[in-house]
């Protein structure tokens, strides 16, 4: 009896470890500057939904995110330490407690003081959701540079 138990114990432990590991349907690394907007369109079943978020403040090691998903606004404060670094949004309309329902999970990885960028990681866990398209708005510095170039070219043309 002990031999059978010793033989099946590693097998059962490996099965349990595999069952606990999340299976990501999609993942994305992001680096966003302040007020830079990330937009993504999801297909959840036969329905299209839009996600939009940006960060507005980084203070005392906390990042404030403004998220809009399915016409519902969220304001979240994330830190880089464990248990305060993630936010989970249910993508489907069903019971969000079921493991098979798709969820978007946002992790705050770090904030780079040098270039003032927040580094985030996005995952979709579960089945039934797909990313159709995504975009990131240009940063304020790039917008100001483009406007300055347009002003100088218009001044030279006149």
N, CA and C atoms as an extended XYZ file, in Angstrom:
474
Properties=species:S:1:pos:R:3:atomname:S:1:resname:S:1:resid:I:1 pbc="F F F"
N         0.821       -1.194        0.000 N   UNK     1
C         0.000        0.000        0.000 CA  UNK     1
C         0.865        1.258        0.000 C   UNK     1
N         1.943        1.244        0.786 N   UNK     2
C         2.824        2.405        0.839 CA  UNK     2
C         3.503        2.655       -0.500 C   UNK     2
N         3.820        1.585       -1.233 N   UNK     3
C         4.467        1.746       -2.539 CA  UNK     3
C         3.516        2.419       -3.533 C   UNK     3
N         2.272        2.044       -3.491 N   UNK     4
C         1.285        2.657       -4.389 CA  UNK     4
C         1.120        4.137       -4.040 C   UNK     4
N         1.051        4.424       -2.761 N   UNK     5
C         0.918        5.817       -2.320 CA  UNK     5
C         2.125        6.638       -2.753 C   UNK     5
N         3.320        6.108       -2.590 N   UNK     6
C         4.536        6.816       -2.992 CA  UNK     6
C         4.615        6.992       -4.505 C   UNK     6
N         4.076        6.054       -5.251 N   UNK     7
C         4.105        6.139       -6.708 CA  UNK     7
C         3.137        7.214       -7.227 C   UNK     7
N         1.953        7.294       -6.637 N   UNK     8
C         0.939        8.222       -7.133 CA  UNK     8
C         1.036        9.635       -6.547 C   UNK     8
N         1.746        9.823       -5.470 N   UNK     9
C         1.870       11.149       -4.856 CA  UNK     9
C         2.471       12.184       -5.801 C   UNK     9
N         3.621       11.922       -6.460 N   UNK    10
C         4.148       12.932       -7.395 CA  UNK    10
C         3.188       13.224       -8.552 C   UNK    10
N         2.496       12.190       -9.021 N   UNK    11
C         1.538       12.374      -10.102 CA  UNK    11
C         0.397       13.295       -9.666 C   UNK    11
N        -0.145       13.061       -8.488 N   UNK    12
C        -1.241       13.889       -7.984 CA  UNK    12
C        -0.786       15.323       -7.724 C   UNK    12
N         0.411       15.499       -7.202 N   UNK    13
C         0.927       16.847       -6.958 CA  UNK    13
C         1.150       17.612       -8.261 C   UNK    13
N         1.656       16.929       -9.283 N   UNK    14
C         1.863       17.611      -10.569 CA  UNK    14
C         0.529       17.969      -11.220 C   UNK    14
N        -0.471       17.116      -11.081 N   UNK    15
C        -1.801       17.436      -11.618 CA  UNK    15
C        -2.406       18.636      -10.896 C   UNK    15
N        -2.241       18.688       -9.584 N   UNK    16
C        -2.776       19.816       -8.817 CA  UNK    16
C        -2.062       21.108       -9.187 C   UNK    16
N        -0.748       21.047       -9.380 N   UNK    17
C         0.006       22.250       -9.757 CA  UNK    17
C        -0.410       22.737      -11.139 C   UNK    17
N        -0.646       21.830      -12.069 N   UNK    18
C        -1.076       22.220      -13.411 CA  UNK    18
C        -2.478       22.822      -13.373 C   UNK    18
N        -3.346       22.279      -12.531 N   UNK    19
C        -4.720       22.777      -12.442 CA  UNK    19
C        -4.769       24.185      -11.855 C   UNK    19
N        -3.815       24.543      -11.018 N   UNK    20
C        -3.810       25.862      -10.398 CA  UNK    20
C        -3.175       26.934      -11.271 C   UNK    20
N        -2.375       26.549      -12.237 N   UNK    21
C        -1.684       27.528      -13.080 CA  UNK    21
C        -2.681       28.178      -14.039 C   UNK    21
N        -2.697       29.509      -14.107 N   UNK    22
C        -3.630       30.171      -15.025 CA  UNK    22
C        -3.209       29.972      -16.480 C   UNK    22
N        -4.187       29.908      -17.332 N   UNK    23
C        -3.935       29.802      -18.767 CA  UNK    23
C        -4.348       31.134      -19.377 C   UNK    23
N        -3.367       31.870      -19.879 N   UNK    24
C        -3.628       33.190      -20.433 CA  UNK    24
C        -4.042       33.060      -21.892 C   UNK    24
N        -5.180       33.626      -22.241 N   UNK    25
C        -5.626       33.643      -23.631 CA  UNK    25
C        -4.938       34.761      -24.406 C   UNK    25
N        -4.468       35.790      -23.690 N   UNK    26
C        -3.824       36.955      -24.315 CA  UNK    26
C        -3.012       37.664      -23.253 C   UNK    26
N        -1.893       38.256      -23.644 N   UNK    27
C        -1.110       39.065      -22.712 CA  UNK    27
C        -0.441       40.204      -23.454 C   UNK    27
N        -0.186       41.293      -22.721 N   UNK    28
C         0.359       42.503      -23.331 CA  UNK    28
C         1.192       43.251      -22.303 C   UNK    28
N         2.386       43.697      -22.707 N   UNK    29
C         3.223       44.585      -21.903 CA  UNK    29
C         2.970       46.012      -22.359 C   UNK    29
N         2.764       46.916      -21.415 N   UNK    30
C         2.495       48.318      -21.741 CA  UNK    30
C         3.424       49.235      -20.968 C   UNK    30
N         3.826       50.309      -21.612 N   UNK    31
C         4.538       51.405      -20.959 CA  UNK    31
C         3.794       52.682      -21.323 C   UNK    31
N         3.155       53.284      -20.344 N   UNK    32
C         2.337       54.470      -20.594 CA  UNK    32
C         2.884       55.670      -19.849 C   UNK    32
N         2.889       56.811      -20.539 N   UNK    33
C         3.206       58.076      -19.891 CA  UNK    33
C         1.928       58.637      -19.272 C   UNK    33
N         2.081       59.675      -18.483 N   UNK    34
C         0.932       60.290      -17.822 CA  UNK    34
C        -0.065       60.794      -18.862 C   UNK    34
N        -1.345       60.503      -18.628 N   UNK    35
C        -2.463       60.909      -19.488 CA  UNK    35
C        -2.435       60.267      -20.879 C   UNK    35
N        -1.581       59.315      -21.108 N   UNK    36
C        -1.565       58.595      -22.377 CA  UNK    36
C        -2.652       57.519      -22.302 C   UNK    36
N        -3.505       57.434      -23.310 N   UNK    37
C        -4.688       56.580      -23.264 CA  UNK    37
C        -4.452       55.306      -24.069 C   UNK    37
N        -4.759       54.174      -23.443 N   UNK    38
C        -4.728       52.874      -24.114 CA  UNK    38
C        -6.168       52.468      -24.390 C   UNK    38
N        -6.459       52.096      -25.639 N   UNK    39
C        -7.800       51.651      -26.024 CA  UNK    39
C        -7.700       50.272      -26.655 C   UNK    39
N        -8.665       49.416      -26.326 N   UNK    40
C        -8.734       48.084      -26.922 CA  UNK    40
C       -10.199       47.710      -27.098 C   UNK    40
N       -10.480       47.034      -28.198 N   UNK    41
C       -11.815       46.505      -28.455 CA  UNK    41
C       -11.760       44.996      -28.311 C   UNK    41
N       -12.696       44.467      -27.525 N   UNK    42
C       -12.761       43.040      -27.256 CA  UNK    42
C       -13.997       42.445      -27.902 C   UNK    42
N       -13.887       41.204      -28.263 N   UNK    43
C       -15.036       40.425      -28.687 CA  UNK    43
C       -15.298       39.410      -27.580 C   UNK    43
N       -16.433       39.549      -26.917 N   UNK    44
C       -16.817       38.628      -25.852 CA  UNK    44
C       -18.064       37.909      -26.333 C   UNK    44
N       -17.875       36.684      -26.780 N   UNK    45
C       -18.968       35.976      -27.429 CA  UNK    45
C       -19.272       36.665      -28.746 C   UNK    45
N       -20.509       37.125      -28.923 N   UNK    46
C       -20.892       37.839      -30.141 CA  UNK    46
C       -20.958       39.346      -29.919 C   UNK    46
N       -20.559       39.811      -28.750 N   UNK    47
C       -20.680       41.220      -28.387 CA  UNK    47
C       -19.303       41.884      -28.401 C   UNK    47
N       -19.247       43.110      -28.941 N   UNK    48
C       -18.002       43.883      -28.915 CA  UNK    48
C       -18.051       44.868      -27.755 C   UNK    48
N       -16.940       44.939      -27.022 N   UNK    49
C       -16.848       45.852      -25.884 CA  UNK    49
C       -15.548       46.630      -25.974 C   UNK    49
N       -15.550       47.833      -25.383 N   UNK    50
C       -14.381       48.707      -25.461 CA  UNK    50
C       -13.793       48.933      -24.071 C   UNK    50
N       -12.471       48.866      -24.003 N   UNK    51
C       -11.719       49.176      -22.791 CA  UNK    51
C       -10.862       50.393      -23.079 C   UNK    51
N       -10.836       51.310      -22.129 N   UNK    52
C       -10.012       52.516      -22.260 CA  UNK    52
C        -9.483       52.849      -20.874 C   UNK    52
N        -8.172       53.087      -20.775 N   UNK    53
C        -7.643       53.511      -19.483 CA  UNK    53
C        -6.414       54.386      -19.643 C   UNK    53
N        -6.124       55.121      -18.558 N   UNK    54
C        -4.973       56.018      -18.488 CA  UNK    54
C        -4.610       56.169      -17.021 C   UNK    54
N        -3.391       56.623      -16.772 N   UNK    55
C        -3.020       56.929      -15.387 CA  UNK    55
C        -2.825       58.429      -15.255 C   UNK    55
N        -3.160       58.948      -14.078 N   UNK    56
C        -3.122       60.391      -13.880 CA  UNK    56
C        -2.166       60.837      -12.783 C   UNK    56
N        -1.846       59.967      -11.839 N   UNK    57
C        -1.017       60.395      -10.716 CA  UNK    57
C        -0.209       59.223      -10.186 C   UNK    57
N         1.067       59.479       -9.915 N   UNK    58
C         1.927       58.517       -9.231 CA  UNK    58
C         2.505       59.226       -8.015 C   UNK    58
N         2.056       58.813       -6.841 N   UNK    59
C         2.507       59.469       -5.610 CA  UNK    59
C         2.556       58.431       -4.493 C   UNK    59
N         3.590       58.524       -3.660 N   UNK    60
C         3.775       57.591       -2.542 CA  UNK    60
C         3.725       56.136       -3.017 C   UNK    60
N         4.348       55.876       -4.141 N   UNK    61
C         4.469       54.544       -4.746 CA  UNK    61
C         3.130       53.966       -5.196 C   UNK    61
N         2.110       54.802       -5.333 N   UNK    62
C         0.809       54.353       -5.804 CA  UNK    62
C         0.465       54.986       -7.138 C   UNK    62
N        -0.125       54.207       -8.026 N   UNK    63
C        -0.503       54.658       -9.365 CA  UNK    63
C        -2.021       54.696       -9.453 C   UNK    63
N        -2.571       55.848       -9.826 N   UNK    64
C        -4.021       55.984       -9.977 CA  UNK    64
C        -4.379       55.774      -11.441 C   UNK    64
N        -5.215       54.761      -11.684 N   UNK    65
C        -5.689       54.436      -13.029 CA  UNK    65
C        -7.158       54.815      -13.158 C   UNK    65
N        -7.512       55.380      -14.298 N   UNK    66
C        -8.902       55.653      -14.655 CA  UNK    66
C        -9.247       54.695      -15.787 C   UNK    66
N       -10.191       53.799      -15.517 N   UNK    67
C       -10.545       52.735      -16.452 CA  UNK    67
C       -12.004       52.905      -16.849 C   UNK    67
N       -12.275       52.714      -18.140 N   UNK    68
C       -13.652       52.720      -18.637 CA  UNK    68
C       -13.835       51.439      -19.440 C   UNK    68
N       -14.701       50.566      -18.943 N   UNK    69
C       -15.001       49.319      -19.644 CA  UNK    69
C       -16.511       49.138      -19.692 C   UNK    69
N       -17.013       48.870      -20.871 N   UNK    70
C       -18.441       48.623      -21.074 CA  UNK    70
C       -19.285       49.783      -20.523 C   UNK    70
N       -18.816       51.015      -20.780 N   UNK    71
C       -19.491       52.253      -20.372 CA  UNK    71
C       -19.626       52.376      -18.850 C   UNK    71
N       -18.706       51.758      -18.124 N   UNK    72
C       -18.690       51.852      -16.668 CA  UNK    72
C       -17.304       52.302      -16.237 C   UNK    72
N       -17.242       53.344      -15.406 N   UNK    73
C       -15.965       53.919      -14.994 CA  UNK    73
C       -15.460       53.287      -13.703 C   UNK    73
N       -14.149       53.083      -13.651 N   UNK    74
C       -13.470       52.572      -12.463 CA  UNK    74
C       -12.304       53.518      -12.172 C   UNK    74
N       -12.030       53.748      -10.914 N   UNK    75
C       -10.828       54.468      -10.507 CA  UNK    75
C       -10.109       53.573       -9.510 C   UNK    75
N        -8.849       53.244       -9.825 N   UNK    76
C        -8.124       52.224       -9.086 CA  UNK    76
C        -6.787       52.782       -8.633 C   UNK    76
N        -6.372       52.415       -7.440 N   UNK    77
C        -5.056       52.756       -6.917 CA  UNK    77
C        -4.258       51.464       -6.799 C   UNK    77
N        -3.162       51.360       -7.557 N   UNK    78
C        -2.330       50.155       -7.565 CA  UNK    78
C        -0.937       50.466       -7.043 C   UNK    78
N        -0.356       49.504       -6.364 N   UNK    79
C         1.016       49.577       -5.878 CA  UNK    79
C         1.804       48.425       -6.493 C   UNK    79
N         3.123       48.452       -6.377 N   UNK    80
C         3.933       47.381       -6.961 CA  UNK    80
C         4.073       46.185       -6.031 C   UNK    80
N         3.684       46.313       -4.764 N   UNK    81
C         3.835       45.174       -3.862 CA  UNK    81
C         2.710       44.166       -4.071 C   UNK    81
N         2.960       42.963       -3.602 N   UNK    82
C         2.028       41.858       -3.767 CA  UNK    82
C         0.697       42.169       -3.087 C   UNK    82
N        -0.381       41.738       -3.652 N   UNK    83
C        -1.766       41.872       -3.206 CA  UNK    83
C        -2.364       43.254       -3.442 C   UNK    83
N        -1.560       44.224       -3.860 N   UNK    84
C        -2.114       45.537       -4.194 CA  UNK    84
C        -1.670       45.962       -5.588 C   UNK    84
N        -1.188       45.019       -6.379 N   UNK    85
C        -0.634       45.360       -7.682 CA  UNK    85
C        -1.537       44.961       -8.842 C   UNK    85
N        -2.720       44.413       -8.585 N   UNK    86
C        -3.550       43.901       -9.673 CA  UNK    86
C        -4.998       44.365       -9.529 C   UNK    86
N        -5.662       44.431      -10.686 N   UNK    87
C        -7.089       44.738      -10.730 CA  UNK    87
C        -7.714       43.807      -11.755 C   UNK    87
N        -8.853       43.231      -11.399 N   UNK    88
C        -9.495       42.226      -12.236 CA  UNK    88
C       -10.868       42.726      -12.673 C   UNK    88
N       -11.116       42.660      -13.981 N   UNK    89
C       -12.394       43.087      -14.552 CA  UNK    89
C       -13.021       41.894      -15.260 C   UNK    89
N       -14.261       41.588      -14.929 N   UNK    90
C       -14.981       40.522      -15.613 CA  UNK    90
C       -15.391       41.020      -16.996 C   UNK    90
N       -15.002       40.294      -18.033 N   UNK    91
C       -15.309       40.723      -19.396 CA  UNK    91
C       -16.695       40.288      -19.845 C   UNK    91
N       -17.207       39.206      -19.283 N   UNK    92
C       -18.512       38.699      -19.688 CA  UNK    92
C       -19.621       39.231      -18.809 C   UNK    92
N       -20.849       38.902      -19.182 N   UNK    93
C       -22.008       39.340      -18.405 CA  UNK    93
C       -22.465       38.268      -17.429 C   UNK    93
N       -21.894       37.087      -17.545 N   UNK    94
C       -22.332       35.971      -16.711 CA  UNK    94
C       -21.866       36.089      -15.280 C   UNK    94
N       -21.949       34.992      -14.573 N   UNK    95
C       -21.523       34.938      -13.182 CA  UNK    95
C       -20.009       35.070      -13.133 C   UNK    95
N       -19.513       36.144      -12.543 N   UNK    96
C       -18.077       36.422      -12.554 CA  UNK    96
C       -17.293       35.494      -11.643 C   UNK    96
N       -17.971       34.687      -10.826 N   UNK    97
C       -17.253       33.787       -9.932 CA  UNK    97
C       -16.802       32.515      -10.645 C   UNK    97
N       -17.350       32.223      -11.812 N   UNK    98
C       -16.940       31.023      -12.539 CA  UNK    98
C       -15.571       31.226      -13.151 C   UNK    98
N       -14.742       30.190      -13.094 N   UNK    99
C       -13.368       30.296      -13.574 CA  UNK    99
C       -13.308       30.391      -15.098 C   UNK    99
N       -14.275       29.810      -15.803 N   UNK   100
C       -14.231       29.816      -17.264 CA  UNK   100
C       -14.637       31.152      -17.869 C   UNK   100
N       -15.314       31.996      -17.125 N   UNK   101
C       -15.674       33.311      -17.648 CA  UNK   101
C       -14.413       34.128      -17.886 C   UNK   101
N       -14.344       34.867      -18.994 N   UNK   102
C       -13.125       35.645      -19.266 CA  UNK   102
C       -12.991       36.843      -18.335 C   UNK   102
N       -11.763       37.086      -17.909 N   UNK   103
C       -11.424       38.219      -17.051 CA  UNK   103
C       -10.214       38.929      -17.625 C   UNK   103
N       -10.190       40.233      -17.498 N   UNK   104
C        -9.001       41.017      -17.805 CA  UNK   104
C        -8.319       41.314      -16.478 C   UNK   104
N        -7.034       41.002      -16.398 N   UNK   105
C        -6.268       41.251      -15.183 CA  UNK   105
C        -5.163       42.229      -15.527 C   UNK   105
N        -5.092       43.316      -14.769 N   UNK   106
C        -4.086       44.357      -14.984 CA  UNK   106
C        -3.107       44.324      -13.818 C   UNK   106
N        -1.824       44.187      -14.127 N   UNK   107
C        -0.776       44.192      -13.103 CA  UNK   107
C         0.088       45.437      -13.268 C   UNK   107
N         0.327       46.128      -12.176 N   UNK   108
C         1.253       47.260      -12.156 CA  UNK   108
C         2.619       46.701      -11.789 C   UNK   108
N         3.554       46.745      -12.732 N   UNK   109
C         4.878       46.158      -12.531 CA  UNK   109
C         5.850       47.134      -11.889 C   UNK   109
N         6.013       48.321      -12.489 N   UNK   110
C         6.960       49.289      -11.934 CA  UNK   110
C         6.696       50.665      -12.527 C   UNK   110
N         7.274       51.654      -11.887 N   UNK   111
C         7.238       53.016      -12.392 CA  UNK   111
C         8.672       53.466      -12.607 C   UNK   111
N         8.979       53.893      -13.822 N   UNK   112
C        10.327       54.356      -14.154 CA  UNK   112
C        10.386       55.861      -13.936 C   UNK   112
N        11.093       56.280      -12.889 N   UNK   113
C        11.220       57.712      -12.590 CA  UNK   113
C        11.987       58.450      -13.672 C   UNK   113
N        12.913       57.749      -14.314 N   UNK   114
C        13.769       58.381      -15.319 CA  UNK   114
C        12.954       58.924      -16.492 C   UNK   114
N        12.078       58.104      -17.047 N   UNK   115
C        11.287       58.547      -18.199 CA  UNK   115
C         9.812       58.766      -17.868 C   UNK   115
N         9.452       58.686      -16.582 N   UNK   116
C         8.084       58.949      -16.106 CA  UNK   116
C         7.058       58.068      -16.812 C   UNK   116
N         7.344       56.767      -16.862 N   UNK   117
C         6.433       55.815      -17.482 CA  UNK   117
C         6.025       54.745      -16.481 C   UNK   117
N         4.761       54.360      -16.557 N   UNK   118
C         4.245       53.255      -15.755 CA  UNK   118
C         4.267       52.006      -16.624 C   UNK   118
N         4.803       50.925      -16.080 N   UNK   119
C         4.885       49.661      -16.807 CA  UNK   119
C         3.815       48.724      -16.254 C   UNK   119
N         2.924       48.311      -17.143 N   UNK   120
C         1.799       47.456      -16.781 CA  UNK   120
C         1.835       46.179      -17.606 C   UNK   120
N         1.184       45.160      -17.099 N   UNK   121
C         1.043       43.904      -17.831 CA  UNK   121
C        -0.439       43.552      -17.820 C   UNK   121
N        -0.993       43.268      -18.994 N   UNK   122
C        -2.409       42.921      -19.126 CA  UNK   122
C        -2.529       41.462      -19.539 C   UNK   122
N        -3.500       40.779      -18.963 N   UNK   123
C        -3.769       39.384      -19.298 CA  UNK   123
C        -5.267       39.195      -19.467 C   UNK   123
N        -5.638       38.261      -20.344 N   UNK   124
C        -7.016       37.770      -20.383 CA  UNK   124
C        -6.956       36.319      -19.943 C   UNK   124
N        -7.715       36.028      -18.891 N   UNK   125
C        -7.798       34.672      -18.369 CA  UNK   125
C        -9.190       34.143      -18.674 C   UNK   125
N        -9.277       32.905      -19.095 N   UNK   126
C       -10.563       32.310      -19.408 CA  UNK   126
C       -10.772       32.214      -20.906 C   UNK   126
N       -11.944       31.734      -21.268 N   UNK   127
C       -12.241       31.499      -22.677 CA  UNK   127
C       -13.411       32.364      -23.118 C   UNK   127
N       -13.433       32.665      -24.408 N   UNK   128
C       -14.562       33.394      -24.971 CA  UNK   128
C       -14.317       34.859      -25.233 C   UNK   128
N       -13.106       35.359      -24.990 N   UNK   129
C       -12.802       36.768      -25.254 CA  UNK   129
C       -11.583       36.857      -26.157 C   UNK   129
N       -11.616       37.810      -27.070 N   UNK   130
C       -10.491       38.029      -27.981 CA  UNK   130
C       -10.322       39.527      -28.198 C   UNK   130
N        -9.079       39.949      -28.393 N   UNK   131
C        -8.786       41.353      -28.660 CA  UNK   131
C        -8.896       41.584      -30.161 C   UNK   131
N        -9.752       42.522      -30.566 N   UNK   132
C        -9.931       42.821      -31.985 CA  UNK   132
C        -8.898       43.832      -32.464 C   UNK   132
N        -8.773       44.941      -31.758 N   UNK   133
C        -7.756       45.944      -32.093 CA  UNK   133
C        -7.417       46.740      -30.844 C   UNK   133
N        -6.269       47.403      -30.894 N   UNK   134
C        -5.815       48.186      -29.756 CA  UNK   134
C        -4.987       49.353      -30.248 C   UNK   134
N        -4.951       50.417      -29.449 N   UNK   135
C        -4.169       51.597      -29.817 CA  UNK   135
C        -3.751       52.343      -28.557 C   UNK   135
N        -2.668       53.117      -28.710 N   UNK   136
C        -2.170       53.975      -27.636 CA  UNK   136
C        -2.074       55.382      -28.198 C   UNK   136
N        -2.654       56.339      -27.490 N   UNK   137
C        -2.594       57.727      -27.950 CA  UNK   137
C        -1.163       58.237      -27.833 C   UNK   137
N        -0.780       59.193      -28.678 N   UNK   138
C         0.572       59.760      -28.552 CA  UNK   138
C         0.721       60.503      -27.231 C   UNK   138
N         1.946       60.575      -26.751 N   UNK   139
C         2.193       61.269      -25.485 CA  UNK   139
C         2.067       62.774      -25.681 C   UNK   139
N         1.933       63.512      -24.590 N   UNK   140
C         1.789       64.971      -24.662 CA  UNK   140
C         3.022       65.620      -25.272 C   UNK   140
N         4.209       65.096      -24.961 N   UNK   141
C         5.443       65.668      -25.509 CA  UNK   141
C         5.456       65.570      -27.027 C   UNK   141
N         5.030       64.428      -27.564 N   UNK   142
C         5.005       64.263      -29.020 CA  UNK   142
C         3.976       65.193      -29.652 C   UNK   142
N         2.822       65.361      -29.001 N   UNK   143
C         1.796       66.268      -29.524 CA  UNK   143
C         2.317       67.698      -29.565 C   UNK   143
N         2.986       68.120      -28.482 N   UNK   144
C         3.515       69.485      -28.433 CA  UNK   144
C         4.593       69.690      -29.485 C   UNK   144
N         5.446       68.679      -29.720 N   UNK   145
C         6.480       68.781      -30.750 CA  UNK   145
C         5.858       68.906      -32.137 C   UNK   145
N         4.803       68.113      -32.408 N   UNK   146
C         4.138       68.175      -33.710 CA  UNK   146
C         3.472       69.535      -33.912 C   UNK   146
N         2.840       70.072      -32.861 N   UNK   147
C         2.196       71.382      -32.977 CA  UNK   147
C         3.232       72.474      -33.212 C   UNK   147
N         4.376       72.379      -32.562 N   UNK   148
C         5.441       73.371      -32.754 CA  UNK   148
C         5.981       73.303      -34.178 C   UNK   148
N         6.116       72.095      -34.730 N   UNK   149
C         6.580       71.945      -36.113 CA  UNK   149
C         5.571       72.537      -37.086 C   UNK   149
N         4.263       72.309      -36.826 N   UNK   150
C         3.231       72.864      -37.697 CA  UNK   150
C         3.253       74.388      -37.652 C   UNK   150
N         3.444       74.955      -36.468 N   UNK   151
C         3.494       76.414      -36.332 CA  UNK   151
C         4.677       76.994      -37.093 C   UNK   151
N         5.833       76.344      -37.026 N   UNK   152
C         7.016       76.863      -37.727 CA  UNK   152
C         6.864       76.714      -39.230 C   UNK   152
N         6.262       75.626      -39.701 N   UNK   153
C         6.078       75.464      -41.148 CA  UNK   153
C         5.040       76.441      -41.676 C   UNK   153
N         4.005       76.735      -40.883 N   UNK   154
C         3.009       77.718      -41.314 CA  UNK   154
C         3.603       79.114      -41.315 C   UNK   154
N         4.479       79.402      -40.358 N   UNK   155
C         5.130       80.713      -40.298 CA  UNK   155
C         6.080       80.910      -41.468 C   UNK   155
N         6.747       79.853      -41.910 N   UNK   156
C         7.670       79.942      -43.038 CA  UNK   156
C         6.918       80.046      -44.356 C   UNK   156
N         5.730       79.432      -44.439 N   UNK   157
C         4.966       79.449      -45.681 CA  UNK   157
C         4.343       80.821      -45.937 C   UNK   157
N         4.074       81.607      -44.896 N   UNK   158
C         3.428       82.904      -45.118 CA  UNK   158
C         4.379       84.005      -45.434 C   UNK   158
